[in-house]
Coordinates of C-alpha atoms in Angstrom, one line a residue:
Chain A
M1 CA -6.0 0.0 13.9
M2 CA -9.6 -0.2 12.5
Y3 CA -11.3 -3.1 13.2
N4 CA -14.4 -2.1 12.1
L5 CA -15.4 -1.1 8.5
Y6 CA -19.0 -0.7 8.5
V7 CA -20.3 2.8 6.9
E8 CA -23.1 3.9 8.1
R9 CA -25.7 4.6 5.0
D10 CA -29.3 4.7 4.1
S11 CA -29.1 2.3 1.0
I12 CA -30.8 -0.3 -0.8
L13 CA -27.5 -2.4 0.0
H14 CA -27.6 -1.7 3.8
R15 CA -31.2 -2.2 3.9
L16 CA -30.9 -6.3 2.6
D17 CA -30.9 -9.0 4.8
P18 CA -27.5 -9.9 5.9
R19 CA -28.0 -13.5 4.9
V20 CA -28.6 -12.2 1.3
K21 CA -25.4 -10.6 1.4
I22 CA -23.5 -13.2 2.9
L23 CA -24.7 -15.8 0.1
S24 CA -24.5 -13.0 -2.6
S25 CA -20.9 -12.4 -1.3
L26 CA -19.7 -16.2 -1.8
L27 CA -21.6 -16.6 -5.1
G28 CA -20.0 -13.2 -6.3
I29 CA -16.1 -15.0 -5.2
L30 CA -16.7 -18.2 -6.9
A31 CA -17.6 -16.4 -9.9
M32 CA -14.4 -14.2 -9.9
I33 CA -12.6 -18.1 -10.3
L34 CA -14.6 -18.9 -13.0
F35 CA -12.5 -16.2 -15.0
N36 CA -9.0 -15.4 -15.3
S37 CA -9.1 -12.6 -18.4
P38 CA -7.9 -9.0 -17.8
Y39 CA -10.6 -7.5 -20.2
L40 CA -13.7 -9.3 -18.3
L41 CA -12.3 -9.0 -15.3
F42 CA -11.6 -5.6 -15.6
I43 CA -15.5 -5.1 -16.5
L44 CA -16.2 -6.9 -13.5
F45 CA -14.5 -5.3 -11.2
T46 CA -15.9 -1.7 -12.5
L47 CA -19.5 -3.1 -12.0
L48 CA -18.6 -4.1 -8.8
S49 CA -17.0 -0.7 -7.8
L50 CA -20.3 1.0 -9.3
S51 CA -22.9 -0.9 -7.7
L52 CA -21.1 -0.3 -4.3
R53 CA -21.2 3.3 -5.3
F54 CA -25.0 3.7 -6.5
L55 CA -26.3 0.8 -4.6
G56 CA -24.7 1.0 -1.4
K57 CA -23.7 4.4 -1.4
I58 CA -20.4 3.9 -0.7
S59 CA -18.0 6.7 -2.5
F60 CA -14.8 5.8 -5.0
K61 CA -12.5 7.8 -2.4
E62 CA -14.1 5.2 0.7
Q63 CA -13.6 2.0 -1.9
I64 CA -9.9 3.0 -2.6
K65 CA -9.1 3.7 1.1
V66 CA -10.2 -0.4 2.0
L67 CA -8.5 -1.5 -0.6
K68 CA -5.1 0.7 -1.0
P69 CA -3.2 -2.3 2.1
L70 CA -3.6 -4.6 -1.1
T71 CA -1.3 -2.8 -3.4
P72 CA 1.7 -5.1 -2.1
L73 CA 0.0 -8.5 -3.0
I74 CA -1.3 -6.7 -6.3
I75 CA 2.3 -5.4 -7.1
I76 CA 3.8 -8.8 -6.8
T77 CA 1.0 -11.0 -8.7
I78 CA 1.5 -8.3 -11.5
A79 CA 4.8 -9.0 -11.2
I80 CA 5.4 -12.4 -10.8
W81 CA 3.7 -13.7 -13.7
P82 CA 6.4 -12.5 -16.6
F83 CA 8.9 -14.6 -15.1
I84 CA 6.6 -17.5 -15.3
L85 CA 4.9 -17.4 -18.5
E86 CA 6.4 -17.0 -21.6
P87 CA 6.3 -14.8 -23.8
K88 CA 6.6 -12.1 -21.4
T89 CA 4.0 -9.7 -22.4
F90 CA 1.6 -12.7 -22.1
G91 CA 2.8 -13.5 -18.5
L92 CA 1.8 -10.0 -17.6
F93 CA -1.5 -10.1 -19.4
I94 CA -2.5 -13.0 -17.1
G95 CA -0.9 -11.3 -14.0
L96 CA -3.1 -8.2 -14.9
G97 CA -6.0 -10.7 -14.8
Y98 CA -5.0 -12.6 -11.4
A99 CA -4.3 -9.1 -10.1
L100 CA -8.2 -8.1 -10.9
R101 CA -9.3 -11.2 -9.4
L102 CA -7.9 -10.7 -6.5
A103 CA -9.2 -6.8 -6.4
S104 CA -12.5 -7.8 -7.5
M105 CA -12.8 -10.3 -4.5
A106 CA -11.4 -8.1 -2.0
M107 CA -14.3 -5.4 -3.4
I108 CA -16.7 -8.1 -2.6
T109 CA -15.8 -8.9 0.9
F110 CA -15.3 -5.3 2.0
G111 CA -18.3 -4.5 0.2
L112 CA -20.5 -6.9 2.2
L113 CA -17.9 -5.3 5.4
M114 CA -18.6 -1.7 4.7
T115 CA -22.5 -2.0 4.2
T116 CA -23.1 -4.7 7.2
T117 CA -23.0 -4.1 10.6
Q118 CA -20.6 -6.5 12.8
R119 CA -24.1 -7.6 14.8
E120 CA -26.1 -8.2 11.6
L121 CA -23.0 -10.3 10.2
I122 CA -22.7 -12.3 13.0
L123 CA -26.7 -12.8 13.1
G124 CA -26.5 -13.7 9.3
F125 CA -24.3 -16.3 10.0
I126 CA -26.0 -17.7 13.2
K127 CA -29.2 -17.7 10.9
L128 CA -27.3 -19.6 8.3
K129 CA -26.7 -22.6 10.9
M130 CA -23.2 -21.6 11.8
P131 CA -23.2 -22.5 15.8
Y132 CA -23.4 -19.4 17.9
E133 CA -20.4 -20.4 20.0
I134 CA -18.1 -19.8 17.3
G135 CA -19.7 -16.3 17.0
L136 CA -19.0 -15.7 20.5
T137 CA -15.2 -17.0 20.9
L138 CA -14.8 -14.7 18.0
T139 CA -16.2 -11.6 20.1
I140 CA -14.4 -12.4 22.7
A141 CA -11.0 -12.9 20.6
L142 CA -11.6 -9.5 18.8
R143 CA -12.2 -7.8 22.3
Y144 CA -8.9 -9.3 23.9
I145 CA -6.5 -8.6 20.8
P146 CA -6.0 -4.9 21.8
T147 CA -5.8 -5.6 25.5
L148 CA -3.1 -8.4 25.0
F149 CA -1.2 -6.0 22.9
N150 CA -0.8 -3.4 25.5
L151 CA -0.2 -6.4 27.9
A152 CA 3.0 -7.7 25.8
Q153 CA 4.4 -4.1 25.4
T154 CA 4.0 -3.5 29.2
I155 CA 6.0 -7.3 29.6
I156 CA 8.1 -5.6 26.7
D157 CA 9.2 -2.9 28.9
A158 CA 9.1 -4.3 32.1
Q159 CA 12.0 -7.0 31.2
K160 CA 13.8 -4.1 29.5
S161 CA 14.1 -2.2 32.6
R162 CA 15.7 -5.3 34.2
G163 CA 17.9 -5.1 31.8
L164 CA 17.0 -7.4 28.7
E165 CA 18.4 -5.9 25.3
L166 CA 15.8 -7.1 22.9
E167 CA 17.5 -5.3 20.1
K168 CA 21.0 -6.2 20.6
G169 CA 22.8 -9.4 19.7
N170 CA 22.8 -11.8 16.5
F171 CA 19.7 -13.2 15.2
F172 CA 19.9 -16.5 17.6
S173 CA 20.2 -14.6 20.6
K174 CA 17.6 -11.9 19.4
I175 CA 15.0 -14.4 19.3
K176 CA 16.0 -16.2 22.8
K177 CA 15.3 -13.2 24.0
T178 CA 11.7 -13.1 23.4
V179 CA 11.6 -16.4 25.7
P180 CA 11.1 -14.0 29.0
V181 CA 8.7 -11.7 27.1
L182 CA 6.5 -14.6 25.9
I183 CA 6.0 -17.0 29.2
P184 CA 4.5 -14.1 31.2
L185 CA 2.4 -13.1 28.5
I186 CA 1.0 -16.6 27.8
I187 CA 0.9 -17.2 31.5
A188 CA -1.4 -13.8 31.6
S189 CA -3.6 -14.9 28.8
I190 CA -4.4 -18.6 30.4
K191 CA -5.0 -16.7 33.7
T192 CA -7.5 -14.6 31.9
A193 CA -9.0 -17.1 29.9
H194 CA -9.6 -19.5 33.3
E195 CA -11.3 -16.1 34.8
L196 CA -13.7 -15.2 31.8
S197 CA -14.5 -19.3 31.7
I198 CA -15.7 -18.9 35.2
A199 CA -17.4 -15.9 34.6
L200 CA -19.5 -17.2 31.7
E201 CA -20.8 -20.0 33.6
S202 CA -21.9 -18.1 36.3
R203 CA -24.0 -16.7 33.8
A204 CA -25.8 -19.7 33.2
F205 CA -23.7 -20.3 29.9
G206 CA -24.7 -23.4 28.2
A207 CA -27.9 -23.9 30.7
N208 CA -30.5 -24.0 28.0
K209 CA -30.2 -25.5 25.0
K210 CA -32.7 -23.6 23.3
R211 CA -31.6 -19.9 22.5
T212 CA -33.4 -17.1 22.0
F213 CA -32.1 -13.5 20.3
L214 CA -32.6 -9.6 21.3
Y215 CA -32.9 -8.8 17.7
T216 CA -34.1 -10.9 15.1
I217 CA -34.0 -10.3 11.2
E218 CA -36.7 -11.4 8.4
M219 CA -36.4 -11.8 4.9
K220 CA -39.0 -9.7 3.1
G221 CA -39.9 -9.6 -0.6
K222 CA -37.1 -7.2 -1.6
D223 CA -34.5 -10.1 -0.1
Y224 CA -35.9 -12.6 -2.4
I225 CA -35.7 -10.6 -5.2
A226 CA -32.6 -9.5 -4.7
L227 CA -31.4 -13.4 -4.0
I228 CA -32.9 -14.6 -7.5
I229 CA -31.2 -11.8 -9.4
V230 CA -27.9 -12.7 -7.9
F231 CA -28.8 -16.5 -8.4
L232 CA -29.5 -15.3 -12.2
L233 CA -26.1 -13.5 -12.5
F234 CA -24.4 -16.4 -11.4
G235 CA -26.1 -18.7 -14.2
L236 CA -25.1 -16.0 -16.8
A237 CA -21.3 -16.1 -15.3
L238 CA -21.8 -20.3 -15.7
Y239 CA -23.4 -19.8 -19.1
A240 CA -20.8 -17.3 -20.5
R241 CA -17.9 -19.7 -18.9
Y242 CA -18.7 -23.2 -20.3
Q243 CA -21.1 -22.7 -22.8
L244 CA -20.0 -19.2 -24.8
G245 CA -16.4 -19.9 -23.7
I246 CA -15.5 -16.3 -22.8
G247 CA -13.5 -15.0 -20.0
Y248 CA -11.1 -17.8 -19.7
V249 CA -7.6 -17.7 -21.4
K250 CA -5.6 -21.1 -21.7
L251 CA -2.3 -20.9 -19.9
Y252 CA -0.1 -23.8 -21.6
Chain B
M1 CA -19.2 -26.1 23.5
K2 CA -18.3 -26.0 27.3
A3 CA -17.3 -22.3 28.7
K4 CA -13.9 -23.5 29.2
D5 CA -13.6 -24.3 25.4
I6 CA -15.2 -21.0 24.5
A7 CA -12.3 -18.5 26.8
Y8 CA -9.1 -20.5 25.7
S9 CA -9.4 -20.7 22.2
A10 CA -10.5 -17.0 22.2
L11 CA -7.5 -15.9 23.7
F12 CA -5.5 -18.5 22.1
A13 CA -6.4 -16.9 19.0
A14 CA -6.1 -13.3 20.2
L15 CA -2.7 -14.2 20.8
T16 CA -2.2 -15.7 17.6
A17 CA -3.3 -11.8 16.2
V18 CA -0.9 -10.4 18.5
G19 CA 2.0 -12.3 17.7
A20 CA 1.3 -11.4 13.8
Q21 CA 1.9 -8.0 15.0
I22 CA 5.1 -8.2 17.3
S23 CA 8.0 -8.3 14.5
I24 CA 11.7 -9.0 15.5
P25 CA 13.8 -7.1 13.1
I26 CA 16.0 -9.8 11.8
G27 CA 18.2 -8.3 8.4
E28 CA 16.1 -7.3 6.1
V29 CA 13.0 -9.0 6.7
P30 CA 11.5 -8.5 9.8
A31 CA 10.3 -11.8 11.5
T32 CA 6.8 -12.2 13.2
L33 CA 5.6 -14.6 16.1
Q34 CA 2.7 -15.7 14.2
V35 CA 4.1 -19.4 13.7
L36 CA 4.9 -19.6 16.9
F37 CA 1.6 -18.8 18.6
V38 CA 0.2 -21.4 16.4
L39 CA 2.5 -23.9 17.5
L40 CA 2.1 -22.7 21.5
S41 CA -1.9 -23.5 20.7
G42 CA -1.4 -26.8 19.9
L43 CA 1.5 -27.5 22.8
I44 CA -0.7 -25.9 25.1
L45 CA -4.1 -26.2 24.7
G46 CA -3.6 -29.7 23.0
A47 CA -5.4 -30.6 19.3
R48 CA -9.0 -30.1 19.9
L49 CA -8.8 -26.2 21.4
G50 CA -5.5 -25.9 19.2
F51 CA -7.6 -26.6 16.1
L52 CA -10.6 -24.4 17.1
S53 CA -8.1 -21.4 18.2
Q54 CA -6.7 -21.3 14.8
L55 CA -9.7 -21.8 13.1
I56 CA -11.2 -18.6 15.1
Y57 CA -8.1 -16.6 14.1
L58 CA -8.9 -17.1 10.4
L59 CA -11.9 -16.7 10.7
M60 CA -11.4 -13.1 12.1
G61 CA -8.9 -12.3 9.1
A62 CA -11.4 -14.1 6.5
I63 CA -14.1 -11.5 7.6
G64 CA -11.5 -8.8 7.1
L65 CA -10.0 -7.9 10.2
P66 CA -6.7 -6.8 10.2
V67 CA -5.3 -9.8 12.3
F68 CA -2.7 -11.0 9.7
A69 CA 1.0 -10.0 9.7
G70 CA 1.7 -6.6 9.0
F71 CA -2.1 -5.7 10.1
K72 CA -3.5 -6.9 7.2
G73 CA -7.0 -8.6 6.7
G74 CA -9.8 -10.2 4.3
F75 CA -10.5 -13.5 2.2
V76 CA -8.0 -12.4 0.0
Y77 CA -5.0 -13.3 1.7
L78 CA -7.1 -16.7 2.4
Y79 CA -6.8 -17.5 -1.3
G80 CA -4.2 -15.5 -2.3
P81 CA -0.3 -17.0 -3.0
T82 CA 0.4 -16.9 0.9
G83 CA -3.1 -18.5 1.4
G84 CA -1.7 -21.9 2.0
Y85 CA 0.4 -20.9 5.2
L86 CA -2.6 -19.3 6.8
I87 CA -5.3 -22.1 5.8
A88 CA -2.1 -25.2 7.3
F89 CA -2.0 -23.2 11.2
P90 CA -5.5 -25.0 12.1
I91 CA -4.1 -28.4 10.6
A92 CA -0.9 -27.6 12.2
A93 CA -2.1 -26.6 15.5
F94 CA -4.3 -29.5 15.6
L95 CA -1.2 -32.1 14.9
V96 CA 1.1 -30.7 17.4
G97 CA -1.6 -30.6 20.2
L98 CA -2.4 -34.7 18.9
I99 CA 1.5 -35.6 19.4
S100 CA 2.2 -33.6 22.4
E101 CA -0.6 -35.2 24.2
R102 CA 0.4 -38.6 23.3
Y103 CA 4.5 -37.7 24.3
E104 CA 3.7 -35.7 27.3
N105 CA 7.7 -35.2 27.0
L106 CA 10.3 -32.7 25.7
K107 CA 10.9 -35.3 23.1
G108 CA 7.1 -35.1 22.0
Y109 CA 6.7 -31.4 22.0
I110 CA 10.0 -31.7 19.6
L111 CA 8.5 -33.9 17.0
G112 CA 4.8 -32.1 17.4
S113 CA 6.6 -29.0 16.6
L114 CA 8.6 -30.3 13.6
I115 CA 5.5 -31.9 12.3
G116 CA 3.5 -28.7 12.5
I117 CA 6.1 -26.7 10.6
G118 CA 6.2 -29.1 8.1
V119 CA 2.3 -29.1 7.5
I120 CA 2.6 -25.1 7.4
Y121 CA 5.4 -25.3 4.8
L122 CA 4.2 -27.9 2.7
L123 CA 0.8 -26.5 2.4
G124 CA 2.2 -23.2 1.8
W125 CA 4.6 -24.2 -1.1
L126 CA 2.1 -26.2 -2.8
R127 CA -0.8 -23.5 -2.6
L128 CA 2.2 -21.1 -3.8
G129 CA 3.3 -23.5 -6.5
F130 CA -0.3 -23.9 -7.8
Y131 CA -0.4 -19.7 -8.2
F132 CA 2.9 -20.1 -10.0
G133 CA 1.0 -22.0 -12.4
G134 CA 2.7 -25.5 -11.3
N135 CA 6.1 -24.1 -10.9
F136 CA 6.7 -25.4 -7.7
G137 CA 11.0 -25.2 -7.8
K138 CA 10.3 -21.6 -8.1
A139 CA 7.7 -21.7 -5.3
F140 CA 10.2 -23.5 -3.1
A141 CA 13.1 -20.9 -3.7
V142 CA 10.8 -18.1 -3.2
G143 CA 8.5 -19.6 -0.7
V144 CA 10.4 -22.4 1.8
A145 CA 13.8 -22.1 1.7
P146 CA 14.5 -18.5 2.9
F147 CA 12.1 -18.8 5.9
V148 CA 12.3 -22.3 7.2
V149 CA 15.8 -22.0 9.2
I150 CA 14.2 -19.2 11.3
D151 CA 11.0 -20.9 11.7
L152 CA 12.7 -24.0 13.2
I153 CA 14.4 -21.8 15.2
K154 CA 11.2 -20.4 16.5
A155 CA 10.1 -23.9 16.8
G156 CA 12.6 -24.6 19.2
I157 CA 11.4 -21.5 21.4
A158 CA 8.0 -22.7 20.9
V159 CA 9.1 -26.3 22.7
V160 CA 10.6 -23.9 25.7
V161 CA 8.3 -21.7 26.1
A162 CA 5.7 -24.7 26.1
D163 CA 7.8 -26.8 28.9
R164 CA 7.9 -24.1 31.1
V165 CA 4.3 -22.9 31.3
K166 CA 3.2 -26.3 31.7
K167 CA 5.7 -26.7 34.7
S168 CA 4.7 -23.9 36.1
G169 CA 1.1 -25.3 36.4
V170 CA -1.1 -22.5 35.7
I171 CA -3.3 -25.2 33.0

């Protein structure tokens, strides 16, 4: 399991303020929704990949590695459109457009995650007025996934040793056999949550209204310049779509 | 948010992520326990925390952590053709919690779970329909009909498990 996509590099994208990168990613995703023409989206996808390569120093090999799990989703998208739109070649054309849109959106979000550490990312969201409790809850949840996963395996093994045959029987009896696994798993989780909340309170969680941070971030000149460039590019995308009418194919 | 709220919603978000990875081989398509945990978080934690735990689950997935079924993660899955089902999780957990809080008995749990499953399928079907350019008949045949019976059985399991967990007195 890969729970951190961050790639350590010294690049322009890595050094930008996380808030700039988060806002740019949002605008980038919005810009992708404006277009559905495969020609334009292919150009945008290539530009994204190139900028990640040269501004973020993330090699094409690394980019392919994170995009690979999307293959089934992309194949389904391309394959399903010829059955929806007539003629079939036009359906395929639109399917390619939608697949490229998904790939571009993935490139933007994975680009953000590959150039920003988790700590910077959460700090960025908090500075953008996300309640910090959400960030804390997310971190705790993340920390407990492997623990609960192992616990589930242990419970399955324990119940198997008592004669539970999970693999046998028809569909209905198979799913009924998950009950003796689920109940101990949930009770153990509730007990863990209870202990965790006591641990949080014993460290005076929520005692002070105002919080200070060990690490802080500050917007510098280059961050403002980057933000202006991103807004200009987004304006250009809006202009192209609504004034020049390029990049959008009418479906019906 | 209190310490208790954070701890419980974090644990149930993690449980949902684990449930999405546990698959039971049923025929050709393996069924995951993801939906079961959505219903359970509503039934056990109630409306507010159930909603919060599922919101955290989606947030984890949205920022690219592989918590969705088949170790997948990324914002694309929320936007993509099957995004409707995922977006419905917090709403479903909220409604299940609301109804089971009002009627603290088996009937309430059953009614709540049915409505929860209904919301998940409604949003999932609508999103898929729009993704298919407004072809809702096809979306129903591909995205609702093959799975709805399995998920109704899962709802039954969720009711049984929630009832026993509540009777055990840990919460």
